[in-house]
PDB file of C-alpha atoms in Angstrom:
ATOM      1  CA  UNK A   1     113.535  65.989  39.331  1.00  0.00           C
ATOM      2  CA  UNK A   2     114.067  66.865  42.931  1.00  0.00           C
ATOM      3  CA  UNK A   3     111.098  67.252  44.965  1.00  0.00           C
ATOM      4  CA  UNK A   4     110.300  70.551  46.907  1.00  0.00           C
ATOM      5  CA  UNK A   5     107.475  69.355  49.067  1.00  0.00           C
ATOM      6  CA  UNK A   6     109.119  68.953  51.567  1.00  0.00           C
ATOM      7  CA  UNK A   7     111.022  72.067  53.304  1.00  0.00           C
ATOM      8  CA  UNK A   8     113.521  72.128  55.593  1.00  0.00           C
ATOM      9  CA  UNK A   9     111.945  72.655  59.085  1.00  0.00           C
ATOM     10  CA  UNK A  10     114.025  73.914  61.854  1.00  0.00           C
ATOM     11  CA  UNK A  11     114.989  71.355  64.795  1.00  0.00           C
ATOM     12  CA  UNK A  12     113.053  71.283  68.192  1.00  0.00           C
ATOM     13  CA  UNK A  13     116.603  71.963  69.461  1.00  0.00           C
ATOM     14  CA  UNK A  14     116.406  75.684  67.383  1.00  0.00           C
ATOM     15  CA  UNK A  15     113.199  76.279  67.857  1.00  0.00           C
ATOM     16  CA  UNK A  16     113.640  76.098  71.881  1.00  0.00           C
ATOM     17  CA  UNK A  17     116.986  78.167  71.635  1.00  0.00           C
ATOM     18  CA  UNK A  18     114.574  81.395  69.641  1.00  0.00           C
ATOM     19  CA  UNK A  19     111.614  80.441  72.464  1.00  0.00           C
ATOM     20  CA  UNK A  20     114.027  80.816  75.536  1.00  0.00           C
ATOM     21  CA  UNK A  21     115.675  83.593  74.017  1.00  0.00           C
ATOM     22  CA  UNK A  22     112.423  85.618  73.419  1.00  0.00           C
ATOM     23  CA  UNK A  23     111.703  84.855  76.993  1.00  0.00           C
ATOM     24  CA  UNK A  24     114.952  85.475  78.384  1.00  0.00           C
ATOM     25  CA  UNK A  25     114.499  89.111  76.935  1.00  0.00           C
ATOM     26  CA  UNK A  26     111.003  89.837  77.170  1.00  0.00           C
ATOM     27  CA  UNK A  27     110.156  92.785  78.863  1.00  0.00           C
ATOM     28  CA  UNK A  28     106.565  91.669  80.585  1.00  0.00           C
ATOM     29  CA  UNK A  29     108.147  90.316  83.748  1.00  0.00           C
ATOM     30  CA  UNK A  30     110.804  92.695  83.708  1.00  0.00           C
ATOM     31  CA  UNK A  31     108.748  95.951  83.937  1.00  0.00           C
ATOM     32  CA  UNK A  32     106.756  94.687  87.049  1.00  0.00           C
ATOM     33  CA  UNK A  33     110.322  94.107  88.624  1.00  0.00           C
ATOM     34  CA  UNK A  34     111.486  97.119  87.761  1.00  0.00           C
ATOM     35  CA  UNK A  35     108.250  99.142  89.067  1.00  0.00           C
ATOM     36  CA  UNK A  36     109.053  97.266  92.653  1.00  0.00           C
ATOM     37  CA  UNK A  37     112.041  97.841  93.019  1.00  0.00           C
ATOM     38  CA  UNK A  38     111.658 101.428  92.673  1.00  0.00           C
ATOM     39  CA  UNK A  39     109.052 101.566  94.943  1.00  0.00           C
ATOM     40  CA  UNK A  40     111.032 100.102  97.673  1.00  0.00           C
ATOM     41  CA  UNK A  41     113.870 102.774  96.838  1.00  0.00           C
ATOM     42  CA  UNK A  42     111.116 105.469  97.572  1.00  0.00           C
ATOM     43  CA  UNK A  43     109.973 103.236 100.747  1.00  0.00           C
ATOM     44  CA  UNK A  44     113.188 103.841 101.820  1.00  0.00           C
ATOM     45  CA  UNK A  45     114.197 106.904 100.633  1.00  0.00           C
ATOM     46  CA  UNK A  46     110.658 108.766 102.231  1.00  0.00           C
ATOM     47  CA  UNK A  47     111.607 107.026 105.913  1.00  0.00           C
ATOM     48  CA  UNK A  48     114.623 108.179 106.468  1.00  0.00           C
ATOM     49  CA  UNK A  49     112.296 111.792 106.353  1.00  0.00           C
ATOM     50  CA  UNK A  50     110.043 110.082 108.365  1.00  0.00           C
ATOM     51  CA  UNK A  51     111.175 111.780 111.891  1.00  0.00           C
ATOM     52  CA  UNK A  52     110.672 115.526 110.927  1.00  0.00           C
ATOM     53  CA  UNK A  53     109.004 117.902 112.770  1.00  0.00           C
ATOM     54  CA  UNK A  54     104.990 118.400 112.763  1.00  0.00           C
ATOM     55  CA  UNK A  55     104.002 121.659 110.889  1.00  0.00           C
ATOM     56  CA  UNK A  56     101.030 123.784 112.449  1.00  0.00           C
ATOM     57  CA  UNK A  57      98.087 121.740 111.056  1.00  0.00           C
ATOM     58  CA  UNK A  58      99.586 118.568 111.727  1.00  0.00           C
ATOM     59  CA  UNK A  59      99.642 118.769 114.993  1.00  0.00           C
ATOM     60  CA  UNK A  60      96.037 119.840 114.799  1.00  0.00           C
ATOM     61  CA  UNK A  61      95.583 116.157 113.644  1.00  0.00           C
ATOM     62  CA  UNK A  62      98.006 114.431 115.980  1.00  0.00           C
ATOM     63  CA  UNK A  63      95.798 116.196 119.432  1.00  0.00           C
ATOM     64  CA  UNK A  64      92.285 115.873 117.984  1.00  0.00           C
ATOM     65  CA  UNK A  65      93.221 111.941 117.543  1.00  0.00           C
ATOM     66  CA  UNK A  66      95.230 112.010 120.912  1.00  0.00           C
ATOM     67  CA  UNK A  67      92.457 113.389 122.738  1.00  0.00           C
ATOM     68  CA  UNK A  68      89.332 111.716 120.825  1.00  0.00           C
ATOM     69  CA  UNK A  69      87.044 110.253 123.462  1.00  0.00           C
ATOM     70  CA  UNK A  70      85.566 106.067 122.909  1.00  0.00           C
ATOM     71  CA  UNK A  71      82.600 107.295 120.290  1.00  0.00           C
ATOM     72  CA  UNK A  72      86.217 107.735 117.821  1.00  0.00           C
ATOM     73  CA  UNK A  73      86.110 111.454 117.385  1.00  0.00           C
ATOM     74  CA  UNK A  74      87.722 114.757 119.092  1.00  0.00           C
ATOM     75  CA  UNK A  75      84.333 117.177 119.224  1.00  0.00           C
ATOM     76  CA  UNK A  76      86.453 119.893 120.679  1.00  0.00           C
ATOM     77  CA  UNK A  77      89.208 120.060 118.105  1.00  0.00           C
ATOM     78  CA  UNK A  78      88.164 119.787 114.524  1.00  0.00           C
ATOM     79  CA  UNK A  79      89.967 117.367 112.285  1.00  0.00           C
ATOM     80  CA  UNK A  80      88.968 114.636 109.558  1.00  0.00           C
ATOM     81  CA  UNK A  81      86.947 111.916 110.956  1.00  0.00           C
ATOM     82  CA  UNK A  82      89.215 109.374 108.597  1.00  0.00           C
ATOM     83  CA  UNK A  83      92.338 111.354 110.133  1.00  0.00           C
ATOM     84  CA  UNK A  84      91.022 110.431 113.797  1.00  0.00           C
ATOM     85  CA  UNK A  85      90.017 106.992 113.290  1.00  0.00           C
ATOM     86  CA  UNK A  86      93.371 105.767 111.311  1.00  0.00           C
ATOM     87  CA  UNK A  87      95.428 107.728 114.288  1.00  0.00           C
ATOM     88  CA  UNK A  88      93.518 106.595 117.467  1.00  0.00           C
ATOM     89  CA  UNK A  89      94.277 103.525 117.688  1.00  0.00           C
ATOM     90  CA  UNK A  90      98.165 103.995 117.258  1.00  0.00           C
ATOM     91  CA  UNK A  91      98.194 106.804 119.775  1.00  0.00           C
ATOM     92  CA  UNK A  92      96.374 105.130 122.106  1.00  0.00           C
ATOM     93  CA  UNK A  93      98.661 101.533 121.890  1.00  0.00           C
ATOM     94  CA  UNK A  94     101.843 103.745 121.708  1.00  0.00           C
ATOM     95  CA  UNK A  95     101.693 107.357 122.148  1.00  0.00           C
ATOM     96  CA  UNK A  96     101.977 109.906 119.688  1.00  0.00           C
ATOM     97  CA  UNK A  97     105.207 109.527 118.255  1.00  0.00           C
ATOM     98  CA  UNK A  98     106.189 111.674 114.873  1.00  0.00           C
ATOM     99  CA  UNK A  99     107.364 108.460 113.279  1.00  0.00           C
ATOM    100  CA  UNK A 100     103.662 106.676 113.961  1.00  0.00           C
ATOM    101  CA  UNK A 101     101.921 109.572 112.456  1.00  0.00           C
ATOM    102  CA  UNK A 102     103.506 109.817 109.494  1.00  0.00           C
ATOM    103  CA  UNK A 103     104.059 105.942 109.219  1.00  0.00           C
ATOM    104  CA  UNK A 104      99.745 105.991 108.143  1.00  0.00           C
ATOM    105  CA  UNK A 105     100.074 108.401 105.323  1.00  0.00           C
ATOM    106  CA  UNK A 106     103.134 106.536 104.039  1.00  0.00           C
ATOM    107  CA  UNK A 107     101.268 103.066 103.777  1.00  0.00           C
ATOM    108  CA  UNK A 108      98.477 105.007 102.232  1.00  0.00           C
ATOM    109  CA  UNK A 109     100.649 106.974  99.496  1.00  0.00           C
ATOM    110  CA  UNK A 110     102.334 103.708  99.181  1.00  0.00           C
ATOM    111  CA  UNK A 111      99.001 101.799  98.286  1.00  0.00           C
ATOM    112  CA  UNK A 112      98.070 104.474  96.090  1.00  0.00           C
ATOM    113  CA  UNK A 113     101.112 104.155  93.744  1.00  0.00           C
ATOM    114  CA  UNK A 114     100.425 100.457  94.201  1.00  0.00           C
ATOM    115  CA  UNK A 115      96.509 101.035  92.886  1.00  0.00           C
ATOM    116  CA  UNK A 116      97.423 103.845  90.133  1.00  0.00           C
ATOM    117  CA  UNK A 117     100.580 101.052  88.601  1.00  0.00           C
ATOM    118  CA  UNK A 118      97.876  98.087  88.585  1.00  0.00           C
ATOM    119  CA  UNK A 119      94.785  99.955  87.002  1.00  0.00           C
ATOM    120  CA  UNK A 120      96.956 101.488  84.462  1.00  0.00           C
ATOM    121  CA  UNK A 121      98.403  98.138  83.926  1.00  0.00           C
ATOM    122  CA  UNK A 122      94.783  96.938  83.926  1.00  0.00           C
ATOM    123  CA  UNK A 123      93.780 100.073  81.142  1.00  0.00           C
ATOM    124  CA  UNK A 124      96.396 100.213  78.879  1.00  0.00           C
ATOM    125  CA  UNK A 125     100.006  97.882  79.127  1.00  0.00           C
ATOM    126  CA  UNK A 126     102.573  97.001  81.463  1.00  0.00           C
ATOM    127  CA  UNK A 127     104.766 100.127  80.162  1.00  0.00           C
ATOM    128  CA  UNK A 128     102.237 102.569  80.904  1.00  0.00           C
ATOM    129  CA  UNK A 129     102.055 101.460  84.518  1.00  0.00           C
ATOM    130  CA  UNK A 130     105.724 101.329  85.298  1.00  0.00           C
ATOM    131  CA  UNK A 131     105.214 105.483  83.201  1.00  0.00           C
ATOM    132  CA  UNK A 132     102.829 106.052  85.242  1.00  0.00           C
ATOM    133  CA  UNK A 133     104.085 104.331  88.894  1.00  0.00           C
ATOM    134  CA  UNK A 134     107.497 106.018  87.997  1.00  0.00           C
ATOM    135  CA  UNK A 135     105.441 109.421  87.804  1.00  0.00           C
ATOM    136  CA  UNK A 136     103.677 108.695  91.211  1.00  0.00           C
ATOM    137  CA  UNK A 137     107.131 107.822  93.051  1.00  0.00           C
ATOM    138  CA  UNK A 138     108.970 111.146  91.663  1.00  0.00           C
ATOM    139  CA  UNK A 139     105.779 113.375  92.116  1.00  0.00           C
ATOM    140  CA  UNK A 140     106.659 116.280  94.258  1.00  0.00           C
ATOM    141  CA  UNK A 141     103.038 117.019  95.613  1.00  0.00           C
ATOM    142  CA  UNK A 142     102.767 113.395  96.341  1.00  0.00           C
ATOM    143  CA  UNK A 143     105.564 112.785  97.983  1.00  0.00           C
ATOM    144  CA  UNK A 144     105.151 115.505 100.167  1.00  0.00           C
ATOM    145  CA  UNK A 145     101.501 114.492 101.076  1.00  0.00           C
ATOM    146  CA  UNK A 146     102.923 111.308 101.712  1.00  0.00           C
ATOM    147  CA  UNK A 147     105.162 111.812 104.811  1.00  0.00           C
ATOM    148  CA  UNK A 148     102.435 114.622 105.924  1.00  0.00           C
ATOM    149  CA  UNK A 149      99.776 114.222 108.838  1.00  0.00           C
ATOM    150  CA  UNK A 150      96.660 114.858 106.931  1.00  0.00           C
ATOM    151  CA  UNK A 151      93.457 113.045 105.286  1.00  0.00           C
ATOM    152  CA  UNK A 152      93.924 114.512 102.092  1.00  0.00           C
ATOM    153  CA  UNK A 153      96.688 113.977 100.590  1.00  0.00           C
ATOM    154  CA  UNK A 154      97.080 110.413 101.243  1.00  0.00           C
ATOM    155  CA  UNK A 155      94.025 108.902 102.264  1.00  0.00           C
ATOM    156  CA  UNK A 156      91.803 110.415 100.386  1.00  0.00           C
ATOM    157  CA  UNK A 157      93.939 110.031  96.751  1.00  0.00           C
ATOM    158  CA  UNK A 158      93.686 106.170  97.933  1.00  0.00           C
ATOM    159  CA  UNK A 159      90.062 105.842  98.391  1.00  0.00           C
ATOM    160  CA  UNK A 160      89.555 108.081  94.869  1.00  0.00           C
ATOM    161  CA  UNK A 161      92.103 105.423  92.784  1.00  0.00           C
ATOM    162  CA  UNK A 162      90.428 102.706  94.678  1.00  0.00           C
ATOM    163  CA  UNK A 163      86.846 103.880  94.173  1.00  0.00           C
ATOM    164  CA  UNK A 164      87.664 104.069  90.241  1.00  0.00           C
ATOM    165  CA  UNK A 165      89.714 100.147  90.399  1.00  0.00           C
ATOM    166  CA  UNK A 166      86.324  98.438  92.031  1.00  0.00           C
ATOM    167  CA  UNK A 167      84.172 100.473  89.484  1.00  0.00           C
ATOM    168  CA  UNK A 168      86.084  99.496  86.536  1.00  0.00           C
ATOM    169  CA  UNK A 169      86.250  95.922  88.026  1.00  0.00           C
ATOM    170  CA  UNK A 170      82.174  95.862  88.754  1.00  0.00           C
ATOM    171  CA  UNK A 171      81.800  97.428  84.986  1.00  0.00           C
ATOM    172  CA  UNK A 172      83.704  95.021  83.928  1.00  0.00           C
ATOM    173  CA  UNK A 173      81.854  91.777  85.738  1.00  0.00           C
ATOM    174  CA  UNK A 174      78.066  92.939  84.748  1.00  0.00           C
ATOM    175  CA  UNK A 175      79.502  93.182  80.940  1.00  0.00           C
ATOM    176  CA  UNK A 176      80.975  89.786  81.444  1.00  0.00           C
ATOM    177  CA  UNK A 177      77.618  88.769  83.371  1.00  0.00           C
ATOM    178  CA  UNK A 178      75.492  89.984  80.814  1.00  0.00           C
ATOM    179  CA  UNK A 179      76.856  88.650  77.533  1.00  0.00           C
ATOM    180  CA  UNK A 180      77.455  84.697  78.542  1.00  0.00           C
ATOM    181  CA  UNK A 181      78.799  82.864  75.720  1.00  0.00           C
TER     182      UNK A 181
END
């Protein structure tokens, strides 16, 4: 009688062909990749709109930071404190310049969508981030607020996602602090 103890196992040789094949198509790496190179696409596409001309209230921002005195603040033309302090210091190194006013919002919007892909990633999976980072970079509102000179729109939408990322990260470390193992 013939023994069935003993079953057929599949080679190392297999087994290593099916591992680097469910690697070579698994979509965890890929997604992230995918997410940054669309951002730099947007990067891209949002400077070459980087040069237009102020609208009414943004120059309201551009001379209250041109003309803020040392204590970092304009007192005789209203505008955001945040505004102020992020444009001082370019105008007073290089002038105002369009391009260097609108260069601050773009790093800001372009943190944001950074902040908004990892805490979904962090919340639910890697495909809601690159959903919800490929919402961000299409967004009309934000990509106007992005190449606008103005607190609100870009700074402020950073500080918000960033305010909820270190809460969820300091919920997360008293839980961890106060259940040891």
């Amino acid at each position: 009688m013939k023994s069935y103890s003993k079953m057929p196992e599949l080679s190392t040789n297999n087994q290593n062909k099916h591992h680097n094949y469910q690697n070579k198509f698994s979509t965890k790496g890929n997604l992230s990749k995918i997410f940054w190179v669309i951002l730099i696409i947007s990067i891209l596409t949002k400077l070459c709109a980087i040069n237009t001309a102020l609208y009414d209230d943004e120059s309201n921002y551009a001379f209250a930071a041109a003309n803020a005195y040392s204590i970092g603040f304009s007192p005789s033309h209203y505008s955001g404190l945040l505004a102020q302090w992020a444009f001082a210091p370019l105008i007073q190194l290089f002038g105002v310049h369009i391009f260097l006013l609108r260069l601050i919002p773009l790093l800001f919007s372009t943190l944001t969508i950074i902040c908004t892909f990892l805490l979904a990633r962090k919340i639910y999976s890697e495909k809601a981030a690159l959903l919800t980072g490929i919402i961000m970079v299409t967004a009309f509102w934000h990509n106007l607020a992005s190449l606008q000179v103005d607190v609100e729109g870009s700074m402020l939408t950073f500080f918000y996602i960033l305010a909820i990322w270190a809460y969820i990260n300091l919920q997360e470390k008293f839980e961890k602090n106060s259940n040891p193992k």
